[in-house]
Coordinates of C-alpha atoms in Angstrom, one line a residue:
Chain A
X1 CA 20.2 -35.5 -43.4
X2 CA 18.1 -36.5 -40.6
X3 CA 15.4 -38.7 -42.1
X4 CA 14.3 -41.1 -39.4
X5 CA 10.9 -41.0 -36.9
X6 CA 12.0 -42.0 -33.6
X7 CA 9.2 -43.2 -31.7
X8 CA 9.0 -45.0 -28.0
X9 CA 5.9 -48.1 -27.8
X10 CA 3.3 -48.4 -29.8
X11 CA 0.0 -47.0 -29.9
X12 CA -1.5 -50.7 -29.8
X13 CA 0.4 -50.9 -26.0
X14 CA -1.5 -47.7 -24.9
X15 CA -4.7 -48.8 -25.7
X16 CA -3.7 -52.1 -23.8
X17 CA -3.1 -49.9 -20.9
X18 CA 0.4 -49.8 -21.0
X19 CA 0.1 -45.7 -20.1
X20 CA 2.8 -45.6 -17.2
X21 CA 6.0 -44.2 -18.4
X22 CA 8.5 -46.2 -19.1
X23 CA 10.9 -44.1 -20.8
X24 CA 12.7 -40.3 -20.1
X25 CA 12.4 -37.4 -22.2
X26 CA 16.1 -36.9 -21.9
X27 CA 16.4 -39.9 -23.6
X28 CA 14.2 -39.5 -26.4
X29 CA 15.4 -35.6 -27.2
X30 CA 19.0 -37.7 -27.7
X31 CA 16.8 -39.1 -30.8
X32 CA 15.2 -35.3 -32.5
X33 CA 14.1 -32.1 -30.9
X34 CA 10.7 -32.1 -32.6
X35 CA 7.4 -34.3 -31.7
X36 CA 4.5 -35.3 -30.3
X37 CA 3.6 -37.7 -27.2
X38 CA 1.5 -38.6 -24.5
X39 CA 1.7 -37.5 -20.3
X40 CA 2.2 -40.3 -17.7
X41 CA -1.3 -41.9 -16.9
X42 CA -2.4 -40.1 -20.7
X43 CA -2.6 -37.6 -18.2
X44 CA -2.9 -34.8 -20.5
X45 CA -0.6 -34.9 -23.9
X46 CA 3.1 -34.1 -24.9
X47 CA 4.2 -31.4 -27.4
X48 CA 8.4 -31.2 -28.4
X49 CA 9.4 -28.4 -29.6
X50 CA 12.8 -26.7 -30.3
X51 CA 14.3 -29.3 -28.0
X52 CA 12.0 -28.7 -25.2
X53 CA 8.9 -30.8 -24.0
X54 CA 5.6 -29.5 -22.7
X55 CA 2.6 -31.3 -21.1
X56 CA -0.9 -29.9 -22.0
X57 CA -3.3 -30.4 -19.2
X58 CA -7.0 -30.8 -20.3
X59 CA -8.2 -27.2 -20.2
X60 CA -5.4 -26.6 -22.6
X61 CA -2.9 -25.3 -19.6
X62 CA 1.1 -26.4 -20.7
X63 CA 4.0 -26.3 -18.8
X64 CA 7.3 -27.3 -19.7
X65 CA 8.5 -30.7 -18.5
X66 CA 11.5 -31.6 -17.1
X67 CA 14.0 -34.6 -18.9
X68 CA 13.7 -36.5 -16.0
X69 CA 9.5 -37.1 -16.2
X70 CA 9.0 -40.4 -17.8
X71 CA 6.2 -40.8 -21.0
X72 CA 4.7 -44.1 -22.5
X73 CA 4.8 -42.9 -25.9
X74 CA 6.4 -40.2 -28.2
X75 CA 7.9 -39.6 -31.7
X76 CA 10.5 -37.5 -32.3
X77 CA 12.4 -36.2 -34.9
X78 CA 15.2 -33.6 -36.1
X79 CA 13.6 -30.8 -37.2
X80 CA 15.3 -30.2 -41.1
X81 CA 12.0 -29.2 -43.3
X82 CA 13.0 -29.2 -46.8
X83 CA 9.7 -27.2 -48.3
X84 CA 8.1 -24.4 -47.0
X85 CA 4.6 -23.3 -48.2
X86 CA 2.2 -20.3 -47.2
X87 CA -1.7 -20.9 -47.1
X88 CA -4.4 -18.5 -46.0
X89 CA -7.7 -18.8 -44.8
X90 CA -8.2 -22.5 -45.3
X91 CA -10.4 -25.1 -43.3
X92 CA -8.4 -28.5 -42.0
X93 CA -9.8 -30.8 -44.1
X94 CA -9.0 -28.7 -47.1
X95 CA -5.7 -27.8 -46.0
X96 CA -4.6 -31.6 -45.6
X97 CA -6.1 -32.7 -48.8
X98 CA -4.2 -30.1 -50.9
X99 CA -0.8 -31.1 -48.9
X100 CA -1.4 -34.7 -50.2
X101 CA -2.3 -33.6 -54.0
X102 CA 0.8 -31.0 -54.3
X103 CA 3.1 -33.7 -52.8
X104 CA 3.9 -37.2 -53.7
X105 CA 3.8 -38.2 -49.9
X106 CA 1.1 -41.1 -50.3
X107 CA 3.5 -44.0 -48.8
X108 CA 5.6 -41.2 -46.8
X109 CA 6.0 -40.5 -43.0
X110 CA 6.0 -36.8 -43.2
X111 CA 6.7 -34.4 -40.4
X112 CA 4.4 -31.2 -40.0
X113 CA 4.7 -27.9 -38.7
X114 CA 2.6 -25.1 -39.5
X115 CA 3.5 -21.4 -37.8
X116 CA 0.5 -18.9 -37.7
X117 CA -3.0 -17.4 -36.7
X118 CA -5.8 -19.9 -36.3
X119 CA -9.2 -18.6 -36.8
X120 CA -10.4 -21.9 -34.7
X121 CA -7.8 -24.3 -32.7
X122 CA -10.0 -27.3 -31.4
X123 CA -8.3 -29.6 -28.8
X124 CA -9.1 -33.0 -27.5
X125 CA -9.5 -32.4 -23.4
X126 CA -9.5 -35.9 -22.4
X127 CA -6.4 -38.0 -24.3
X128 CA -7.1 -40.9 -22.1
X129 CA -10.3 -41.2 -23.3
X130 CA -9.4 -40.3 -26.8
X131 CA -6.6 -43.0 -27.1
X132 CA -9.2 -45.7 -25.5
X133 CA -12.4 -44.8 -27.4
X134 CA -12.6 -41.8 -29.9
X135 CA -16.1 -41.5 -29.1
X136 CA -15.5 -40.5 -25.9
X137 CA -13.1 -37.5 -26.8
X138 CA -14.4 -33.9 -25.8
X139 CA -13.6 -31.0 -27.2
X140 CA -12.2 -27.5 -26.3
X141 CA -12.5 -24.6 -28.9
X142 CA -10.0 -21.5 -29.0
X143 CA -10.4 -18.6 -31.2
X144 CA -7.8 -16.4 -32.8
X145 CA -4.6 -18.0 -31.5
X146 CA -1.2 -17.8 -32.7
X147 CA 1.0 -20.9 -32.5
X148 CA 2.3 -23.7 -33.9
X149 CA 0.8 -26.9 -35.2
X150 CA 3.7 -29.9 -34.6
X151 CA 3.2 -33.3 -36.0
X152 CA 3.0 -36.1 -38.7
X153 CA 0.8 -37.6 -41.5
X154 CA 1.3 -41.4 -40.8
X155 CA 0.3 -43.7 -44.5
X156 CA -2.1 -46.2 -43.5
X157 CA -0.3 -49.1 -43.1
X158 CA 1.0 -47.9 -40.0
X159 CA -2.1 -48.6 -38.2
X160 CA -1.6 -50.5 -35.4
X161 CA 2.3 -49.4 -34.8
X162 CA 0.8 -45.9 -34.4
X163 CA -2.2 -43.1 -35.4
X164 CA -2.2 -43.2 -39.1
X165 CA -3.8 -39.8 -41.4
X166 CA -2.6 -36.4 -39.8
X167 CA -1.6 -36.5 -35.8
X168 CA -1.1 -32.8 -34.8
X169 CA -0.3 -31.4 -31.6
X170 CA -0.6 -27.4 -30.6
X171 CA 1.5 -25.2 -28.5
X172 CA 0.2 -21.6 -28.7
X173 CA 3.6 -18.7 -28.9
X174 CA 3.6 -18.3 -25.2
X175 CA 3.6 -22.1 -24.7
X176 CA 1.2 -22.0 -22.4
X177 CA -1.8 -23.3 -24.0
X178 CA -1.9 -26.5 -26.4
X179 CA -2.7 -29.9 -26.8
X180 CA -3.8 -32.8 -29.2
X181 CA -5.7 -31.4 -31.9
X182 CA -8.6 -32.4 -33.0
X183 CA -9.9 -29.8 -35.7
X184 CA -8.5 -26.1 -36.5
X185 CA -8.7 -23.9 -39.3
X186 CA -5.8 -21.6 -40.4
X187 CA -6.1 -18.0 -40.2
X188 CA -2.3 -17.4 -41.8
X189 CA 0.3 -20.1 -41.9
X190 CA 3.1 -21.0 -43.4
X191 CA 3.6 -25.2 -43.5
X192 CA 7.0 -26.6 -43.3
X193 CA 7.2 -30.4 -44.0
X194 CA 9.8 -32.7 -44.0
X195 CA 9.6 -36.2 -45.7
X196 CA 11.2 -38.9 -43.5
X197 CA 12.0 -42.4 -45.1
X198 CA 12.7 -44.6 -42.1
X199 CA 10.7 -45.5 -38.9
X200 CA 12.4 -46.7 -35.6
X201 CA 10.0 -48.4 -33.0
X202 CA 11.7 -49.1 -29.7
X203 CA 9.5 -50.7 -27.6
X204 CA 9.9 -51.0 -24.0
X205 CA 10.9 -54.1 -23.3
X206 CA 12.0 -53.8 -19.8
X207 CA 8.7 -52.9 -19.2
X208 CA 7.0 -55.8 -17.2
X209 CA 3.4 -54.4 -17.9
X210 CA 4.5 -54.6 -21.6
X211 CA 5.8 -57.6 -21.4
X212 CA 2.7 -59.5 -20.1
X213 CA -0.5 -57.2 -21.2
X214 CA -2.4 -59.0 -24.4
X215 CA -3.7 -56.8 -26.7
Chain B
X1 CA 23.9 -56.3 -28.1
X2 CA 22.2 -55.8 -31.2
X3 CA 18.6 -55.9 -30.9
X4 CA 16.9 -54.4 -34.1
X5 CA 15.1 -55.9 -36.8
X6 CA 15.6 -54.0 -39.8
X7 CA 13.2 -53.9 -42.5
X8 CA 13.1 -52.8 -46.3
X9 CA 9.7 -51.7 -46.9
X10 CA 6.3 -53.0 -46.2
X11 CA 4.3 -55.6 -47.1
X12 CA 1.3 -53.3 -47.9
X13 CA 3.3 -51.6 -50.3
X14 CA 3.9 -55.4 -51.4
X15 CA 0.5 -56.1 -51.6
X16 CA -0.2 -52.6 -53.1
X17 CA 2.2 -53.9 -56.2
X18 CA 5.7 -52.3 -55.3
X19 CA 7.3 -55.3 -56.2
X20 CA 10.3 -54.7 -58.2
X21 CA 13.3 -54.9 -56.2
X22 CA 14.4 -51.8 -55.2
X23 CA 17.6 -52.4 -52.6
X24 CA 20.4 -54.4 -53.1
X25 CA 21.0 -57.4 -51.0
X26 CA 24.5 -56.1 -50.0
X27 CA 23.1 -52.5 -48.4
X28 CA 20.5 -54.7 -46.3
X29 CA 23.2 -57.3 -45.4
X30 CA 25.1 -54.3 -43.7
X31 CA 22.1 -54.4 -41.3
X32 CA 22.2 -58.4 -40.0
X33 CA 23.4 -61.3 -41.1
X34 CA 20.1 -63.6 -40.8
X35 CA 16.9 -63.1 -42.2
X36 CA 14.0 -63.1 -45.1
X37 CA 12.6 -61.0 -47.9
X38 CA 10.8 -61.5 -51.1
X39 CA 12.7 -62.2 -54.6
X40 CA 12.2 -58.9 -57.3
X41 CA 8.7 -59.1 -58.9
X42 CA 7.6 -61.7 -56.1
X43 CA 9.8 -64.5 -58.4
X44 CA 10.5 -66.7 -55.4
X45 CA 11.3 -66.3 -51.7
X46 CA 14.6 -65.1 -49.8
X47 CA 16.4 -66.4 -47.0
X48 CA 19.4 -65.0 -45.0
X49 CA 21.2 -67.1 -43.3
X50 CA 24.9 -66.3 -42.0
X51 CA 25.3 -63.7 -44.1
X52 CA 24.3 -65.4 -47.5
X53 CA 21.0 -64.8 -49.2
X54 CA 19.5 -67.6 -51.2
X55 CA 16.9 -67.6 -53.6
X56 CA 13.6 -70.4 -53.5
X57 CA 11.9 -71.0 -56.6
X58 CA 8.1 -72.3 -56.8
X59 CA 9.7 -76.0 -57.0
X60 CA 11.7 -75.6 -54.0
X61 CA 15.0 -75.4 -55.9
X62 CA 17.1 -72.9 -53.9
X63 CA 20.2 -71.3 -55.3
X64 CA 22.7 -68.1 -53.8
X65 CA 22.3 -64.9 -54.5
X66 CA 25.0 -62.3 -55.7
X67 CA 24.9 -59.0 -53.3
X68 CA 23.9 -57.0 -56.4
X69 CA 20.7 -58.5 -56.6
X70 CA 17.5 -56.4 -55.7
X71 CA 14.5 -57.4 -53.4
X72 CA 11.6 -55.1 -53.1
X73 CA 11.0 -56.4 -49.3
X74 CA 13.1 -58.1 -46.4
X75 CA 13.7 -58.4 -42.6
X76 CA 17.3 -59.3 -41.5
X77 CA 19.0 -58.6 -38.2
X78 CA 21.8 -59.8 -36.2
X79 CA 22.1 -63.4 -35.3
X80 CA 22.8 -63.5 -31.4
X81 CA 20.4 -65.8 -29.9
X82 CA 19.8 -65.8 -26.1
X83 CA 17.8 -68.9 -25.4
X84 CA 18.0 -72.5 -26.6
X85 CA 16.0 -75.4 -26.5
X86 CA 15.2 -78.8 -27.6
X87 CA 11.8 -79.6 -29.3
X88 CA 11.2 -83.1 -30.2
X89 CA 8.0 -84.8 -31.9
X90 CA 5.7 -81.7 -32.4
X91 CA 3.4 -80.4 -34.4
X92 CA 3.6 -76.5 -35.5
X93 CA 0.6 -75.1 -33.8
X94 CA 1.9 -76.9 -30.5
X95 CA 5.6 -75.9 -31.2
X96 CA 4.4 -72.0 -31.4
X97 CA 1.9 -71.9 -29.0
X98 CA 4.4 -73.4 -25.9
X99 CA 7.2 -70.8 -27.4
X100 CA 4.9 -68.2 -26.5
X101 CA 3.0 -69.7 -23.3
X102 CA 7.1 -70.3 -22.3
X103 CA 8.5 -66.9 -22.8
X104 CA 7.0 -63.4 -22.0
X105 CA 7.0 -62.1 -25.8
X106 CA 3.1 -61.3 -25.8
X107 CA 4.7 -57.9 -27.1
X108 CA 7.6 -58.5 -28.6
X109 CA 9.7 -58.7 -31.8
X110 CA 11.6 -62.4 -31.6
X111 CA 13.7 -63.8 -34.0
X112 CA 13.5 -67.6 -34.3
X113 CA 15.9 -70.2 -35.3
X114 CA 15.2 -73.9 -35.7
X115 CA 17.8 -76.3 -36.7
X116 CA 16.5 -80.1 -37.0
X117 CA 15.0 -82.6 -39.1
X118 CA 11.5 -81.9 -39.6
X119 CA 8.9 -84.8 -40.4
X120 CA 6.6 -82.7 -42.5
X121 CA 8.0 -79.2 -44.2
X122 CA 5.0 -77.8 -46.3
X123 CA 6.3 -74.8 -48.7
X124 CA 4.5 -72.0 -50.4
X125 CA 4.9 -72.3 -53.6
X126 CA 3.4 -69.4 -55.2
X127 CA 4.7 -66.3 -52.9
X128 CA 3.4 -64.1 -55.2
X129 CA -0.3 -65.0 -54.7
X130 CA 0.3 -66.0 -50.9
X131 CA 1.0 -62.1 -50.3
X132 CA -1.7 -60.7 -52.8
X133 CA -4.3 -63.5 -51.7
X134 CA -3.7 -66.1 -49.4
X135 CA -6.7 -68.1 -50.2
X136 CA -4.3 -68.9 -53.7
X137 CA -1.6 -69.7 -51.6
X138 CA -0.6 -74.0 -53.2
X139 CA 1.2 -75.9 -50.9
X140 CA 4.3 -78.3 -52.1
X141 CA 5.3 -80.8 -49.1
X142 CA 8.7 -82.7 -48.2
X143 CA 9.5 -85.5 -45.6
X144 CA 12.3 -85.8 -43.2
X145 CA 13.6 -82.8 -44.3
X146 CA 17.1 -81.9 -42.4
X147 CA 17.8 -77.7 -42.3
X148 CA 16.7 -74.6 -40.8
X149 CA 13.9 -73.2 -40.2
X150 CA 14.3 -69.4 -40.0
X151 CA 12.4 -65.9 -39.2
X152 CA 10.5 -64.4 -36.8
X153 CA 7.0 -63.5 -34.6
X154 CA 5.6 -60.3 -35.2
X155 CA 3.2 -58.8 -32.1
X156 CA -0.3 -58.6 -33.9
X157 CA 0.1 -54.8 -34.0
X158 CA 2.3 -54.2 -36.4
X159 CA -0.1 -55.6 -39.0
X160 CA 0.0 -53.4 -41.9
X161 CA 3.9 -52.9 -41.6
X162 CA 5.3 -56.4 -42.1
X163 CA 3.1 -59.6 -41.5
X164 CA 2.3 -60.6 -38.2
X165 CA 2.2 -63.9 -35.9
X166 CA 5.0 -66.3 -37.1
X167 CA 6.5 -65.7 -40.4
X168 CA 9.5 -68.4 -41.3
X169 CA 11.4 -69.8 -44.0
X170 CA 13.2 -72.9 -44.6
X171 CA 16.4 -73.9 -46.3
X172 CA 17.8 -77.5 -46.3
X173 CA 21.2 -78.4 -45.0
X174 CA 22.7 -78.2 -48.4
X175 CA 20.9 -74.9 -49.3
X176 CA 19.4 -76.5 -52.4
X177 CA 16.0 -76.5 -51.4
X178 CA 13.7 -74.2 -49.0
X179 CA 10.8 -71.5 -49.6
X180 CA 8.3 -69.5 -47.7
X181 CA 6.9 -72.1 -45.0
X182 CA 3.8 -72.5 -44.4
X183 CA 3.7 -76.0 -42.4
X184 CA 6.0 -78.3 -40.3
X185 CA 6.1 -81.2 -37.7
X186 CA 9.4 -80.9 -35.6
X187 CA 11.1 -84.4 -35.4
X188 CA 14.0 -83.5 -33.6
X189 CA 14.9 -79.6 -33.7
X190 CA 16.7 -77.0 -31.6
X191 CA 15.0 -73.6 -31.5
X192 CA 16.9 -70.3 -30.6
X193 CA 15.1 -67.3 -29.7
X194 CA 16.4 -63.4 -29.6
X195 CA 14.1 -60.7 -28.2
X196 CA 14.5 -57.7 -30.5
X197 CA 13.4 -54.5 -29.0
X198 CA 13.3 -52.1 -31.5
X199 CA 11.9 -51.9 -35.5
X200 CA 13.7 -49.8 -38.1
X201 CA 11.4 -49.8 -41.3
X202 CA 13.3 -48.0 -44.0
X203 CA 10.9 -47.3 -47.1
X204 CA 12.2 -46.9 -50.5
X205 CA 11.8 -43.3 -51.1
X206 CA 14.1 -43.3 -54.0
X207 CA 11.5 -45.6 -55.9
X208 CA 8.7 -43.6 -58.0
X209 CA 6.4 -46.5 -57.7
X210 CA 6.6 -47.1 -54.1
X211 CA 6.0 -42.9 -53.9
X212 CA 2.7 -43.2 -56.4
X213 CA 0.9 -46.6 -55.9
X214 CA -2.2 -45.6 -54.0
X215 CA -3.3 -48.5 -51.3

């Protein structure tokens, strides 16, 4: 069983300004087909899905991205959820709190992804900004959308290496609208999670700019 | 070339009390030949070198280890240096500060090697307090000491996985004394170096404690 989070540089690099890309999505979707990442430039954010990536502009627009675009960072895994959950008309906050009482994920990397209706679905519209200074991060508010929610809950001593708590991404079902999210409450969703026991950080080393950039 | 770093566990779960060893030395010695780790229930310090994992008591006194033993924390990867050089007459803050102002590692994972005689080796004594409070951290010191110092520089990001900046043990020639180091002055020593560019943390999911201990 697929049990490893794949992911490419560290958060501590992008907030040193190491945001060019420096790696393929071709090559990271040889690592899972499931994840979440960040646009050339933090130009807008990265959502994997199915084996496909998008990139969510900062009105929420999403395309799909070729394997040849280059990101800075992503994490990846194969998608193989082992529990599977309903919930119904329950705030964020809520939601994540009763995740971490029903399961004994306290030390875990666990992968996310929750299918449904979402009375609210807010999204960060300036990742660059977020990354750099959470104060600065904007937000954009959608009502009534149904899509999924892709990501991870990261234990805290992962800070530094990457975003530690909940990191959730959203691509609506016509994947055309998503993004980083930064608040949402579920109409109707079922969770699926998936506990993952190893981390791989491949940092890119060939990268000059992350050679020489102090953090 | 291999170029991971392979670690069982983290140190917050160390310092969080997960302490009882939880893999055997002969599953992590699948993943390098060279390396360190903690001794179960913090009894001691471990150090990997060619494939043989040895065992430092408070005292210094260092004996082998059978494969079946279990730590509850270690780092070990491939021995396959890249660069050597000659350091003679130096003190350890000098020693580590022209390693990095020499080579472009601001960002990166390096494996260290250092095969001398060493003027001044000051040892831990009591690991168990150095990781749960390093202000309790004693110190037991040798002179013209001949062996190897071994282990690694850890970017300043991944704080919270494993500890960062320089983290080395020592083990004399005839592997009858060494321990967590925590001081040195070089008299004659060659240093190898081996960028590693990616981190596989592997937590131990199988262990109840490690799943419960809140940090």
């Amino acid at each position: 069983m697929a049990t490893t989070l794949y992911q490419h540089s560290t958060v501590a690099a992008l907030k040193a300004g190491v945001v060019a890309g420096n790696q393929t999505l071709a090559q990271l979707l040889t690592h899972g087909d499931t994840g979440i990442g960040a646009a050339d430039q933090l130009a807008g954010d990265v959502t994997i899905l199915d084996g496909q990536a998008y990139q969510s502009q900062a009105n929420g627009k999403t395309q799909a991205l070729a394997g040849t675009v280059k990101v800075p960072f992503a994490m990846v895994h194969a998608n193989q959820p082992t529990i599977e959950q309903t919930f119904e008309n329950v705030d964020q906050h809520v939601f994540e709190q009763q995740l971490l009482s029903l399961y004994p994920y306290q030390n875990v990397l666990v992968a996310l992804r929750v299918t449904g209706t979402f009375a609210t679905m807010q999204l960060a519209v300036n990742r660059s900004a977020a990354v750099t200074d959470q104060t600065a991060q904007r937000q954009f508010e959608a009502h009534n959308v149904t899509g999924t929610l892709v990501g991870y809950y990261v234990p805290s001593f992962y800070h530094g290496v990457t975003q530690t708590g909940f990191h959730l991404h959203f691509l609506n079902e016509d994947h055309r609208f998503g993004g980083h999210v930064s608040g949402y409450r579920i109409d109707t969703g079922v969770v699926q999670l998936q506990a993952l026991n190893a981390l791989q950080i491949v940092t890119p080393t060939h990268d000059q700019q992350f050679l020489n950039r102090r953090q």
